[in-house]
Amino acid sequence: MQIQEIPIQQVLVIRQEVMWPDKDLDFVKVPGDESAIHLGVFVEGEIKSVISLFKEQQSIQFRKFATLISEQGKGYGSILLKHVFEQFGQSDIEQIWCHARVPKAQFYEKFGMKKTGETFLKNGIEYVKMEKRIS
């Protein structure tokens, strides 16, 4: 297994397939994608999971964290998220956060993330802000 930085084009395909299969590639793009850090988990050369990291001062937001449906439950997402916390836990980053889909909040709580606000709707899906303080 290998975690490496990948180009946005690879990320967009996974995002679309997992999160918004009924939308086109433009729909899954987010502002700042061109300057974000995009990481992927590879097993035997095949991509399994992706995450996009957006740094702003001493904070990192991760967005569009997705694991191929056929590969979910195998730990690839957990390995990728642990890597992010380890990589940035030794830096000047004070906080790592995301807008989690409400049904996935328990997954993030296993990594020490906490809900920090009210739920909100976006594109018909309920989200909650979650964060982990690093320092």
GROMACS .gro file of N, CA, C and O in nm:
model
  540
    1MET      N    1   0.084  -0.117   0.000
    1MET     CA    2   0.000   0.000   0.000
    1MET      C    3   0.089   0.123   0.000
    1MET      O    4   0.192   0.127   0.066
    2GLN      N    5   0.044   0.225  -0.075
    2GLN     CA    6   0.122   0.347  -0.086
    2GLN      C    7   0.027   0.467  -0.083
    2GLN      O    8  -0.081   0.463  -0.142
    3ILE      N    9   0.068   0.573  -0.013
    3ILE     CA   10  -0.005   0.700  -0.013
    3ILE      C   11   0.083   0.800  -0.084
    3ILE      O   12   0.201   0.814  -0.051
    4GLN      N   13   0.025   0.867  -0.183
    4GLN     CA   14   0.104   0.964  -0.258
    4GLN      C   15   0.017   1.079  -0.307
    4GLN      O   16  -0.106   1.067  -0.315
    5GLU      N   17   0.084   1.189  -0.338
    5GLU     CA   18   0.014   1.304  -0.396
    5GLU      C   19  -0.025   1.269  -0.539
    5GLU      O   20   0.052   1.204  -0.611
    6ILE      N   21  -0.145   1.311  -0.576
    6ILE     CA   22  -0.196   1.278  -0.709
    6ILE      C   23  -0.254   1.402  -0.776
    6ILE      O   24  -0.291   1.499  -0.707
    7PRO      N   25  -0.266   1.401  -0.908
    7PRO     CA   26  -0.323   1.516  -0.979
    7PRO      C   27  -0.475   1.523  -0.960
    7PRO      O   28  -0.542   1.421  -0.938
    8ILE      N   29  -0.528   1.643  -0.971
    8ILE     CA   30  -0.670   1.665  -0.951
    8ILE      C   31  -0.755   1.580  -1.046
    8ILE      O   32  -0.863   1.536  -1.008
    9GLN      N   33  -0.708   1.553  -1.165
    9GLN     CA   34  -0.787   1.475  -1.261
    9GLN      C   35  -0.822   1.337  -1.204
    9GLN      O   36  -0.933   1.288  -1.222
   10GLN      N   37  -0.727   1.274  -1.136
   10GLN     CA   38  -0.753   1.142  -1.076
   10GLN      C   39  -0.855   1.153  -0.963
   10GLN      O   40  -0.939   1.065  -0.946
   11VAL      N   41  -0.846   1.261  -0.888
   11VAL     CA   42  -0.936   1.281  -0.775
   11VAL      C   43  -1.079   1.301  -0.823
   11VAL      O   44  -1.173   1.244  -0.767
   12LEU      N   45  -1.096   1.380  -0.927
   12LEU     CA   46  -1.230   1.412  -0.976
   12LEU      C   47  -1.307   1.287  -1.017
   12LEU      O   48  -1.427   1.275  -0.989
   13VAL      N   49  -1.240   1.194  -1.079
   13VAL     CA   50  -1.306   1.070  -1.123
   13VAL      C   51  -1.359   0.992  -1.003
   13VAL      O   52  -1.473   0.943  -1.003
   14ILE      N   53  -1.278   0.981  -0.897
   14ILE     CA   54  -1.320   0.908  -0.777
   14ILE      C   55  -1.433   0.983  -0.706
   14ILE      O   56  -1.533   0.923  -0.665
   15ARG      N   57  -1.419   1.115  -0.692
   15ARG     CA   58  -1.524   1.196  -0.630
   15ARG      C   59  -1.658   1.173  -0.699
   15ARG      O   60  -1.760   1.152  -0.634
   16GLN      N   61  -1.655   1.181  -0.830
   16GLN     CA   62  -1.779   1.167  -0.905
   16GLN      C   63  -1.839   1.028  -0.885
   16GLN      O   64  -1.957   1.013  -0.854
   17GLU      N   65  -1.757   0.926  -0.900
   17GLU     CA   66  -1.806   0.788  -0.889
   17GLU      C   67  -1.866   0.758  -0.753
   17GLU      O   68  -1.970   0.693  -0.742
   18VAL      N   69  -1.802   0.808  -0.646
   18VAL     CA   70  -1.844   0.774  -0.510
   18VAL      C   71  -1.951   0.868  -0.456
   18VAL      O   72  -2.050   0.824  -0.397
   19MET      N   73  -1.934   0.998  -0.478
   19MET     CA   74  -2.019   1.096  -0.411
   19MET      C   75  -2.136   1.146  -0.495
   19MET      O   76  -2.243   1.174  -0.442
   20TRP      N   77  -2.112   1.164  -0.622
   20TRP     CA   78  -2.214   1.225  -0.708
   20TRP      C   79  -2.217   1.155  -0.844
   20TRP      O   80  -2.193   1.216  -0.947
   21PRO      N   81  -2.249   1.027  -0.848
   21PRO     CA   82  -2.244   0.952  -0.975
   21PRO      C   83  -2.342   1.004  -1.080
   21PRO      O   84  -2.322   0.980  -1.200
   22ASP      N   85  -2.444   1.077  -1.037
   22ASP     CA   86  -2.543   1.128  -1.130
   22ASP      C   87  -2.510   1.269  -1.182
   22ASP      O   88  -2.587   1.328  -1.257
   23LYS      N   89  -2.394   1.323  -1.142
   23LYS     CA   90  -2.353   1.458  -1.183
   23LYS      C   91  -2.232   1.449  -1.275
   23LYS      O   92  -2.163   1.348  -1.280
   24ASP      N   93  -2.202   1.561  -1.345
   24ASP     CA   94  -2.084   1.562  -1.431
   24ASP      C   95  -1.960   1.603  -1.350
   24ASP      O   96  -1.970   1.641  -1.234
   25LEU      N   97  -1.843   1.593  -1.414
   25LEU     CA   98  -1.716   1.621  -1.343
   25LEU      C   99  -1.710   1.765  -1.292
   25LEU      O  100  -1.651   1.790  -1.187
   26ASP      N  101  -1.767   1.859  -1.365
   26ASP     CA  102  -1.763   1.998  -1.319
   26ASP      C  103  -1.834   2.016  -1.185
   26ASP      O  104  -1.795   2.099  -1.103
   27PHE      N  105  -1.937   1.937  -1.160
   27PHE     CA  106  -2.012   1.948  -1.036
   27PHE      C  107  -1.925   1.911  -0.915
   27PHE      O  108  -1.943   1.966  -0.806
   28VAL      N  109  -1.833   1.818  -0.931
   28VAL     CA  110  -1.753   1.771  -0.817
   28VAL      C  111  -1.628   1.855  -0.792
   28VAL      O  112  -1.556   1.831  -0.695
   29LYS      N  113  -1.605   1.954  -0.876
   29LYS     CA  114  -1.492   2.045  -0.852
   29LYS      C  115  -1.531   2.144  -0.742
   29LYS      O  116  -1.647   2.180  -0.728
   30VAL      N  117  -1.431   2.185  -0.663
   30VAL     CA  118  -1.454   2.285  -0.559
   30VAL      C  119  -1.353   2.397  -0.575
   30VAL      O  120  -1.242   2.376  -0.625
   31PRO      N  121  -1.389   2.519  -0.531
   31PRO     CA  122  -1.293   2.629  -0.537
   31PRO      C  123  -1.166   2.594  -0.463
   31PRO      O  124  -1.170   2.537  -0.353
   32GLY      N  125  -1.053   2.624  -0.522
   32GLY     CA  126  -0.923   2.596  -0.460
   32GLY      C  127  -0.863   2.462  -0.498
   32GLY      O  128  -0.751   2.432  -0.458
   33ASP      N  129  -0.936   2.381  -0.574
   33ASP     CA  130  -0.883   2.250  -0.614
   33ASP      C  131  -0.745   2.260  -0.680
   33ASP      O  132  -0.659   2.176  -0.657
   34GLU      N  133  -0.726   2.365  -0.758
   34GLU     CA  134  -0.599   2.377  -0.832
   34GLU      C  135  -0.479   2.401  -0.740
   34GLU      O  136  -0.367   2.369  -0.776
   35SER      N  137  -0.502   2.451  -0.620
   35SER     CA  138  -0.391   2.475  -0.528
   35SER      C  139  -0.392   2.382  -0.406
   35SER      O  140  -0.305   2.391  -0.320
   36ALA      N  141  -0.488   2.291  -0.399
   36ALA     CA  142  -0.498   2.197  -0.287
   36ALA      C  143  -0.397   2.084  -0.300
   36ALA      O  144  -0.341   2.061  -0.407
   37ILE      N  145  -0.377   2.014  -0.190
   37ILE     CA  146  -0.297   1.891  -0.190
   37ILE      C  147  -0.395   1.775  -0.202
   37ILE      O  148  -0.489   1.764  -0.122
   38HIS      N  149  -0.374   1.690  -0.302
   38HIS     CA  150  -0.462   1.576  -0.324
   38HIS      C  151  -0.381   1.449  -0.300
   38HIS      O  152  -0.276   1.430  -0.360
   39LEU      N  153  -0.432   1.364  -0.212
   39LEU     CA  154  -0.363   1.240  -0.179
   39LEU      C  155  -0.450   1.120  -0.217
   39LEU      O  156  -0.573   1.127  -0.210
   40GLY      N  157  -0.383   1.012  -0.254
   40GLY     CA  158  -0.452   0.890  -0.286
   40GLY      C  159  -0.386   0.770  -0.222
   40GLY      O  160  -0.264   0.769  -0.202
   41VAL      N  161  -0.466   0.669  -0.189
   41VAL     CA  162  -0.416   0.541  -0.141
   41VAL      C  163  -0.416   0.446  -0.261
   41VAL      O  164  -0.517   0.430  -0.328
   42PHE      N  165  -0.300   0.383  -0.283
   42PHE     CA  166  -0.285   0.288  -0.392
   42PHE      C  167  -0.252   0.150  -0.336
   42PHE      O  168  -0.171   0.138  -0.245
   43VAL      N  169  -0.315   0.049  -0.391
   43VAL     CA  170  -0.285  -0.090  -0.358
   43VAL      C  171  -0.257  -0.160  -0.489
   43VAL      O  172  -0.340  -0.159  -0.580
   44GLU      N  173  -0.137  -0.214  -0.499
   44GLU     CA  174  -0.093  -0.280  -0.622
   44GLU      C  175  -0.115  -0.191  -0.744
   44GLU      O  176  -0.163  -0.235  -0.849
   45GLY      N  177  -0.084  -0.062  -0.726
   45GLY     CA  178  -0.092   0.034  -0.836
   45GLY      C  179  -0.229   0.088  -0.867
   45GLY      O  180  -0.244   0.171  -0.955
   46GLU      N  181  -0.332   0.043  -0.795
   46GLU     CA  182  -0.468   0.088  -0.822
   46GLU      C  183  -0.516   0.180  -0.709
   46GLU      O  184  -0.502   0.146  -0.591
   47ILE      N  185  -0.574   0.293  -0.748
   47ILE     CA  186  -0.622   0.390  -0.650
   47ILE      C  187  -0.748   0.337  -0.582
   47ILE      O  188  -0.835   0.279  -0.646
   48LYS      N  189  -0.753   0.356  -0.450
   48LYS     CA  190  -0.865   0.305  -0.370
   48LYS      C  191  -0.941   0.415  -0.297
   48LYS      O  192  -1.061   0.406  -0.278
   49SER      N  193  -0.868   0.521  -0.254
   49SER     CA  194  -0.927   0.626  -0.172
   49SER      C  195  -0.856   0.757  -0.199
   49SER      O  196  -0.735   0.757  -0.228
   50VAL      N  197  -0.929   0.869  -0.189
   50VAL     CA  198  -0.871   1.001  -0.213
   50VAL      C  199  -0.917   1.100  -0.106
   50VAL      O  200  -1.022   1.083  -0.045
   51ILE      N  201  -0.835   1.203  -0.088
   51ILE     CA  202  -0.871   1.313   0.002
   51ILE      C  203  -0.804   1.439  -0.053
   51ILE      O  204  -0.694   1.433  -0.108
   52SER      N  205  -0.872   1.553  -0.037
   52SER     CA  206  -0.817   1.682  -0.081
   52SER      C  207  -0.802   1.771   0.041
   52SER      O  208  -0.893   1.783   0.123
   53LEU      N  209  -0.685   1.835   0.051
   53LEU     CA  210  -0.650   1.917   0.168
   53LEU      C  211  -0.633   2.062   0.127
   53LEU      O  212  -0.558   2.093   0.033
   54PHE      N  213  -0.700   2.150   0.200
   54PHE     CA  214  -0.699   2.293   0.171
   54PHE      C  215  -0.643   2.365   0.294
   54PHE      O  216  -0.709   2.369   0.398
   55LYS      N  217  -0.522   2.419   0.279
   55LYS     CA  218  -0.455   2.485   0.392
   55LYS      C  219  -0.485   2.634   0.390
   55LYS      O  220  -0.477   2.699   0.285
   56GLU      N  221  -0.518   2.685   0.508
   56GLU     CA  222  -0.540   2.828   0.524
   56GLU      C  223  -0.484   2.869   0.660
   56GLU      O  224  -0.539   2.828   0.764
   57GLN      N  225  -0.374   2.941   0.659
   57GLN     CA  226  -0.302   2.979   0.780
   57GLN      C  227  -0.267   2.855   0.862
   57GLN      O  228  -0.199   2.768   0.811
   58GLN      N  229  -0.313   2.843   0.987
   58GLN     CA  230  -0.279   2.727   1.070
   58GLN      C  231  -0.391   2.622   1.072
   58GLN      O  232  -0.404   2.545   1.166
   59SER      N  233  -0.468   2.618   0.966
   59SER     CA  234  -0.582   2.528   0.959
   59SER      C  235  -0.581   2.451   0.827
   59SER      O  236  -0.539   2.505   0.724
   60ILE      N  237  -0.625   2.327   0.833
   60ILE     CA  238  -0.642   2.247   0.711
   60ILE      C  239  -0.783   2.193   0.711
   60ILE      O  240  -0.828   2.132   0.809
   61GLN      N  241  -0.850   2.217   0.600
   61GLN     CA  242  -0.980   2.156   0.580
   61GLN      C  243  -0.963   2.042   0.482
   61GLN      O  244  -0.897   2.057   0.380
   62PHE      N  245  -1.018   1.925   0.515
   62PHE     CA  246  -1.019   1.821   0.414
   62PHE      C  247  -1.159   1.812   0.357
   62PHE      O  248  -1.258   1.831   0.425
   63ARG      N  249  -1.160   1.791   0.226
   63ARG     CA  250  -1.287   1.788   0.152
   63ARG      C  251  -1.285   1.672   0.054
   63ARG      O  252  -1.180   1.626   0.013
   64LYS      N  253  -1.401   1.629   0.020
   64LYS     CA  254  -1.418   1.529  -0.086
   64LYS      C  255  -1.336   1.403  -0.058
   64LYS      O  256  -1.266   1.351  -0.143
   65PHE      N  257  -1.346   1.356   0.064
   65PHE     CA  258  -1.279   1.234   0.109
   65PHE      C  259  -1.365   1.117   0.063
   65PHE      O  260  -1.482   1.106   0.102
   66ALA      N  261  -1.310   1.032  -0.022
   66ALA     CA  262  -1.392   0.926  -0.080
   66ALA      C  263  -1.311   0.799  -0.104
   66ALA      O  264  -1.196   0.805  -0.146
   67THR      N  265  -1.375   0.687  -0.078
   67THR     CA  266  -1.318   0.554  -0.107
   67THR      C  267  -1.412   0.485  -0.204
   67THR      O  268  -1.534   0.490  -0.187
   68LEU      N  269  -1.353   0.421  -0.304
   68LEU     CA  270  -1.436   0.349  -0.401
   68LEU      C  271  -1.535   0.259  -0.328
   68LEU      O  272  -1.499   0.193  -0.229
   69ILE      N  273  -1.657   0.255  -0.375
   69ILE     CA  274  -1.761   0.178  -0.308
   69ILE      C  275  -1.720   0.032  -0.292
   69ILE      O  276  -1.739  -0.028  -0.186
   70SER      N  277  -1.659  -0.025  -0.395
   70SER     CA  278  -1.617  -0.166  -0.388
   70SER      C  279  -1.505  -0.189  -0.287
   70SER      O  280  -1.478  -0.303  -0.249
   71GLU      N  281  -1.439  -0.083  -0.241
   71GLU     CA  282  -1.325  -0.094  -0.150
   71GLU      C  283  -1.358  -0.046  -0.009
   71GLU      O  284  -1.271  -0.048   0.078
   72GLN      N  285  -1.479   0.002   0.014
   72GLN     CA  286  -1.516   0.052   0.146
   72GLN      C  287  -1.519  -0.062   0.247
   72GLN      O  288  -1.548  -0.176   0.214
   73GLY      N  289  -1.485  -0.028   0.371
   73GLY     CA  290  -1.483  -0.127   0.478
   73GLY      C  291  -1.352  -0.204   0.488
   73GLY      O  292  -1.338  -0.292   0.573
   74LYS      N  293  -1.255  -0.169   0.404
   74LYS     CA  294  -1.126  -0.239   0.406
   74LYS      C  295  -1.017  -0.160   0.479
   74LYS      O  296  -0.903  -0.202   0.484
   75GLY      N  297  -1.053  -0.042   0.531
   75GLY     CA  298  -0.958   0.036   0.609
   75GLY      C  299  -0.878   0.139   0.532
   75GLY      O  300  -0.797   0.210   0.590
   76TYR      N  301  -0.900   0.151   0.402
   76TYR     CA  302  -0.821   0.246   0.322
   76TYR      C  303  -0.846   0.390   0.364
   76TYR      O  304  -0.753   0.470   0.375
   77GLY      N  305  -0.970   0.424   0.387
   77GLY     CA  306  -1.002   0.560   0.431
   77GLY      C  307  -0.941   0.591   0.566
   77GLY      O  308  -0.887   0.700   0.588
   78SER      N  309  -0.947   0.496   0.658
   78SER     CA  310  -0.888   0.515   0.791
   78SER      C  311  -0.737   0.536   0.781
   78SER      O  312  -0.681   0.624   0.848
   79ILE      N  313  -0.672   0.458   0.698
   79ILE     CA  314  -0.527   0.472   0.680
   79ILE      C  315  -0.494   0.610   0.623
   79ILE      O  316  -0.400   0.676   0.668
   80LEU      N  317  -0.573   0.655   0.528
   80LEU     CA  318  -0.549   0.786   0.466
   80LEU      C  319  -0.570   0.899   0.567
   80LEU      O  320  -0.488   0.990   0.576
   81LEU      N  321  -0.676   0.892   0.645
   81LEU     CA  322  -0.702   0.997   0.742
   81LEU      C  323  -0.596   0.997   0.852
   81LEU      O  324  -0.548   1.104   0.893
   82LYS      N  325  -0.553   0.879   0.899
   82LYS     CA  326  -0.443   0.872   0.997
   82LYS      C  327  -0.318   0.937   0.941
   82LYS      O  328  -0.246   1.008   1.011
   83HIS      N  329  -0.290   0.913   0.815
   83HIS     CA  330  -0.173   0.972   0.749
   83HIS      C  331  -0.181   1.125   0.753
   83HIS      O  332  -0.082   1.193   0.782
   84VAL      N  333  -0.298   1.179   0.725
   84VAL     CA  334  -0.316   1.325   0.727
   84VAL      C  335  -0.289   1.379   0.867
   84VAL      O  336  -0.214   1.477   0.884
   85PHE      N  337  -0.346   1.317   0.970
   85PHE     CA  338  -0.323   1.364   1.107
   85PHE      C  339  -0.176   1.352   1.147
   85PHE      O  340  -0.122   1.440   1.213
   86GLU      N  341  -0.111   1.245   1.107
   86GLU     CA  342   0.031   1.228   1.139
   86GLU      C  343   0.117   1.329   1.063
   86GLU      O  344   0.208   1.389   1.120
   87GLN      N  345   0.091   1.346   0.936
   87GLN     CA  346   0.170   1.437   0.853
   87GLN      C  347   0.163   1.580   0.904
   87GLN      O  348   0.263   1.649   0.910
   88PHE      N  349   0.043   1.624   0.941
   88PHE     CA  350   0.027   1.764   0.981
   88PHE      C  351   0.031   1.784   1.131
   88PHE      O  352   0.037   1.897   1.178
   89GLY      N  353   0.033   1.677   1.207
   89GLY     CA  354   0.043   1.688   1.352
   89GLY      C  355   0.180   1.737   1.397
   89GLY      O  356   0.195   1.787   1.507
   90GLN      N  357   0.279   1.724   1.311
   90GLN     CA  358   0.416   1.766   1.342
   90GLN      C  359   0.450   1.899   1.276
   90GLN      O  360   0.566   1.935   1.264
   91SER      N  361   0.350   1.973   1.232
   91SER     CA  362   0.374   2.100   1.161
   91SER      C  363   0.316   2.216   1.240
   91SER      O  364   0.285   2.202   1.358
   92ASP      N  365   0.300   2.327   1.174
   92ASP     CA  366   0.244   2.446   1.239
   92ASP      C  367   0.091   2.447   1.237
   92ASP      O  368   0.028   2.543   1.278
   93ILE      N  369   0.031   2.340   1.192
   93ILE     CA  370  -0.115   2.331   1.184
   93ILE      C  371  -0.174   2.317   1.324
   93ILE      O  372  -0.128   2.237   1.405
   94GLU      N  373  -0.278   2.395   1.353
   94GLU     CA  374  -0.344   2.391   1.483
   94GLU      C  375  -0.476   2.315   1.479
   94GLU      O  376  -0.522   2.267   1.582
   95GLN      N  377  -0.534   2.305   1.361
   95GLN     CA  378  -0.666   2.246   1.350
   95GLN      C  379  -0.683   2.178   1.215
   95GLN      O  380  -0.640   2.230   1.112
   96ILE      N  381  -0.745   2.060   1.217
   96ILE     CA  382  -0.786   1.992   1.094
   96ILE      C  383  -0.937   1.974   1.105
   96ILE      O  384  -0.987   1.929   1.208
   97TRP      N  385  -1.008   2.012   0.999
   97TRP     CA  386  -1.153   2.010   1.006
   97TRP      C  387  -1.217   1.971   0.874
   97TRP      O  388  -1.151   1.966   0.771
   98CYS      N  389  -1.347   1.942   0.882
   98CYS     CA  390  -1.423   1.907   0.763
   98CYS      C  391  -1.571   1.936   0.786
   98CYS      O  392  -1.614   1.960   0.898
   99HIS      N  393  -1.644   1.934   0.679
   99HIS     CA  394  -1.790   1.931   0.685
   99HIS      C  395  -1.828   1.787   0.654
   99HIS      O  396  -1.816   1.742   0.541
  100ALA      N  397  -1.868   1.715   0.756
  100ALA     CA  398  -1.897   1.572   0.742
  100ALA      C  399  -2.045   1.550   0.711
  100ALA      O  400  -2.131   1.618   0.768
  101ARG      N  401  -2.071   1.453   0.625
  101ARG     CA  402  -2.210   1.410   0.608
  101ARG      C  403  -2.251   1.352   0.742
  101ARG      O  404  -2.177   1.274   0.803
  102VAL      N  405  -2.368   1.391   0.791
  102VAL     CA  406  -2.412   1.353   0.926
  102VAL      C  407  -2.403   1.202   0.950
  102VAL      O  408  -2.355   1.160   1.055
  103PRO      N  409  -2.445   1.116   0.856
  103PRO     CA  410  -2.434   0.972   0.883
  103PRO      C  411  -2.290   0.922   0.899
  103PRO      O  412  -2.267   0.813   0.951
  104LYS      N  413  -2.191   1.001   0.856
  104LYS     CA  414  -2.050   0.962   0.866
  104LYS      C  415  -1.980   1.022   0.989
  104LYS      O  416  -1.862   0.996   1.012
  105ALA      N  417  -2.050   1.102   1.068
  105ALA     CA  418  -1.988   1.171   1.182
  105ALA      C  419  -1.921   1.074   1.279
  105ALA      O  420  -1.812   1.101   1.331
  106GLN      N  421  -1.983   0.958   1.304
  106GLN     CA  422  -1.924   0.861   1.397
  106GLN      C  423  -1.788   0.812   1.349
  106GLN      O  424  -1.699   0.787   1.429
  107PHE      N  425  -1.772   0.800   1.219
  107PHE     CA  426  -1.642   0.759   1.163
  107PHE      C  427  -1.535   0.859   1.204
  107PHE      O  428  -1.427   0.820   1.252
  108TYR      N  429  -1.562   0.987   1.191
  108TYR     CA  430  -1.463   1.090   1.224
  108TYR      C  431  -1.439   1.101   1.374
  108TYR      O  432  -1.328   1.133   1.417
  109GLU      N  433  -1.540   1.072   1.454
  109GLU     CA  434  -1.523   1.075   1.599
  109GLU      C  435  -1.420   0.971   1.645
  109GLU      O  436  -1.350   0.993   1.743
  110LYS      N  437  -1.405   0.861   1.572
  110LYS     CA  438  -1.305   0.758   1.607
  110LYS      C  439  -1.163   0.814   1.597
  110LYS      O  440  -1.070   0.758   1.654
  111PHE      N  441  -1.146   0.925   1.527
  111PHE     CA  442  -1.015   0.987   1.509
  111PHE      C  443  -0.997   1.109   1.599
  111PHE      O  444  -0.904   1.186   1.582
  112GLY      N  445  -1.088   1.124   1.695
  112GLY     CA  446  -1.078   1.236   1.789
  112GLY      C  447  -1.140   1.364   1.739
  112GLY      O  448  -1.123   1.469   1.803
  113MET      N  449  -1.212   1.359   1.629
  113MET     CA  450  -1.278   1.480   1.579
  113MET      C  451  -1.408   1.500   1.656
  113MET      O  452  -1.472   1.405   1.699
  114LYS      N  453  -1.445   1.629   1.672
  114LYS     CA  454  -1.565   1.663   1.747
  114LYS      C  455  -1.655   1.753   1.663
  114LYS      O  456  -1.607   1.836   1.587
  115LYS      N  457  -1.785   1.735   1.681
  115LYS     CA  458  -1.883   1.823   1.616
  115LYS      C  459  -1.870   1.961   1.678
  115LYS      O  460  -1.860   1.975   1.800
  116THR      N  461  -1.871   2.064   1.593
  116THR     CA  462  -1.852   2.200   1.645
  116THR      C  463  -1.960   2.296   1.600
  116THR      O  464  -1.940   2.417   1.603
  117GLY      N  465  -2.071   2.247   1.557
  117GLY     CA  466  -2.175   2.338   1.514
  117GLY      C  467  -2.305   2.265   1.484
  117GLY      O  468  -2.317   2.144   1.505
  118GLU      N  469  -2.399   2.343   1.437
  118GLU     CA  470  -2.529   2.289   1.400
  118GLU      C  471  -2.519   2.222   1.264
  118GLU      O  472  -2.432   2.253   1.184
  119THR      N  473  -2.611   2.132   1.237
  119THR     CA  474  -2.616   2.069   1.105
  119THR      C  475  -2.670   2.170   1.004
  119THR      O  476  -2.739   2.265   1.040
  120PHE      N  477  -2.634   2.146   0.878
  120PHE     CA  478  -2.684   2.232   0.770
  120PHE      C  479  -2.703   2.147   0.645
  120PHE      O  480  -2.645   2.039   0.633
  121LEU      N  481  -2.785   2.196   0.556
  121LEU     CA  482  -2.814   2.126   0.431
  121LEU      C  483  -2.738   2.188   0.316
  121LEU      O  484  -2.728   2.309   0.306
  122LYS      N  485  -2.683   2.102   0.230
  122LYS     CA  486  -2.619   2.146   0.106
  122LYS      C  487  -2.649   2.041   0.001
  122LYS      O  488  -2.622   1.922   0.023
  123ASN      N  489  -2.706   2.082  -0.109
  123ASN     CA  490  -2.744   1.990  -0.217
  123ASN      C  491  -2.830   1.875  -0.166
  123ASN      O  492  -2.816   1.761  -0.209
  124GLY      N  493  -2.916   1.905  -0.069
  124GLY     CA  494  -3.008   1.805  -0.018
  124GLY      C  495  -2.948   1.707   0.082
  124GLY      O  496  -3.014   1.610   0.121
  125ILE      N  497  -2.823   1.729   0.124
  125ILE     CA  498  -2.755   1.639   0.217
  125ILE      C  499  -2.724   1.715   0.345
  125ILE      O  500  -2.682   1.831   0.342
  126GLU      N  501  -2.743   1.649   0.460
  126GLU     CA  502  -2.720   1.712   0.589
  126GLU      C  503  -2.573   1.694   0.631
  126GLU      O  504  -2.521   1.582   0.628
  127TYR      N  505  -2.509   1.805   0.668
  127TYR     CA  506  -2.369   1.808   0.709
  127TYR      C  507  -2.355   1.869   0.848
  127TYR      O  508  -2.443   1.941   0.894
  128VAL      N  509  -2.239   1.843   0.911
  128VAL     CA  510  -2.202   1.906   1.036
  128VAL      C  511  -2.051   1.935   1.031
  128VAL      O  512  -1.975   1.856   0.977
  129LYS      N  513  -2.011   2.049   1.086
  129LYS     CA  514  -1.868   2.080   1.093
  129LYS      C  515  -1.806   1.998   1.206
  129LYS      O  516  -1.861   1.990   1.316
  130MET      N  517  -1.690   1.936   1.175
  130MET     CA  518  -1.616   1.859   1.274
  130MET      C  519  -1.470   1.905   1.269
  130MET      O  520  -1.421   1.941   1.163
  131GLU      N  521  -1.406   1.902   1.385
  131GLU     CA  522  -1.266   1.945   1.388
  131GLU      C  523  -1.186   1.866   1.491
  131GLU      O  524  -1.241   1.806   1.583
  132LYS      N  525  -1.056   1.873   1.472
  132LYS     CA  526  -0.963   1.817   1.569
  132LYS      C  527  -0.854   1.921   1.591
  132LYS      O  528  -0.791   1.967   1.495
  133ARG      N  529  -0.834   1.957   1.715
  133ARG     CA  530  -0.725   2.049   1.751
  133ARG      C  531  -0.596   1.972   1.758
  133ARG      O  532  -0.588   1.866   1.819
  134ILE      N  533  -0.492   2.023   1.693
  134ILE     CA  534  -0.364   1.954   1.686
  134ILE      C  535  -0.270   2.004   1.795
  134ILE      O  536  -0.200   1.928   1.859
  135SER      N  537  -0.267   2.135   1.815
  135SER     CA  538  -0.176   2.189   1.918
  135SER      C  539  -0.247   2.280   2.014
  135SER      O  540  -0.362   2.306   2.003
   0.00000   0.00000   0.00000
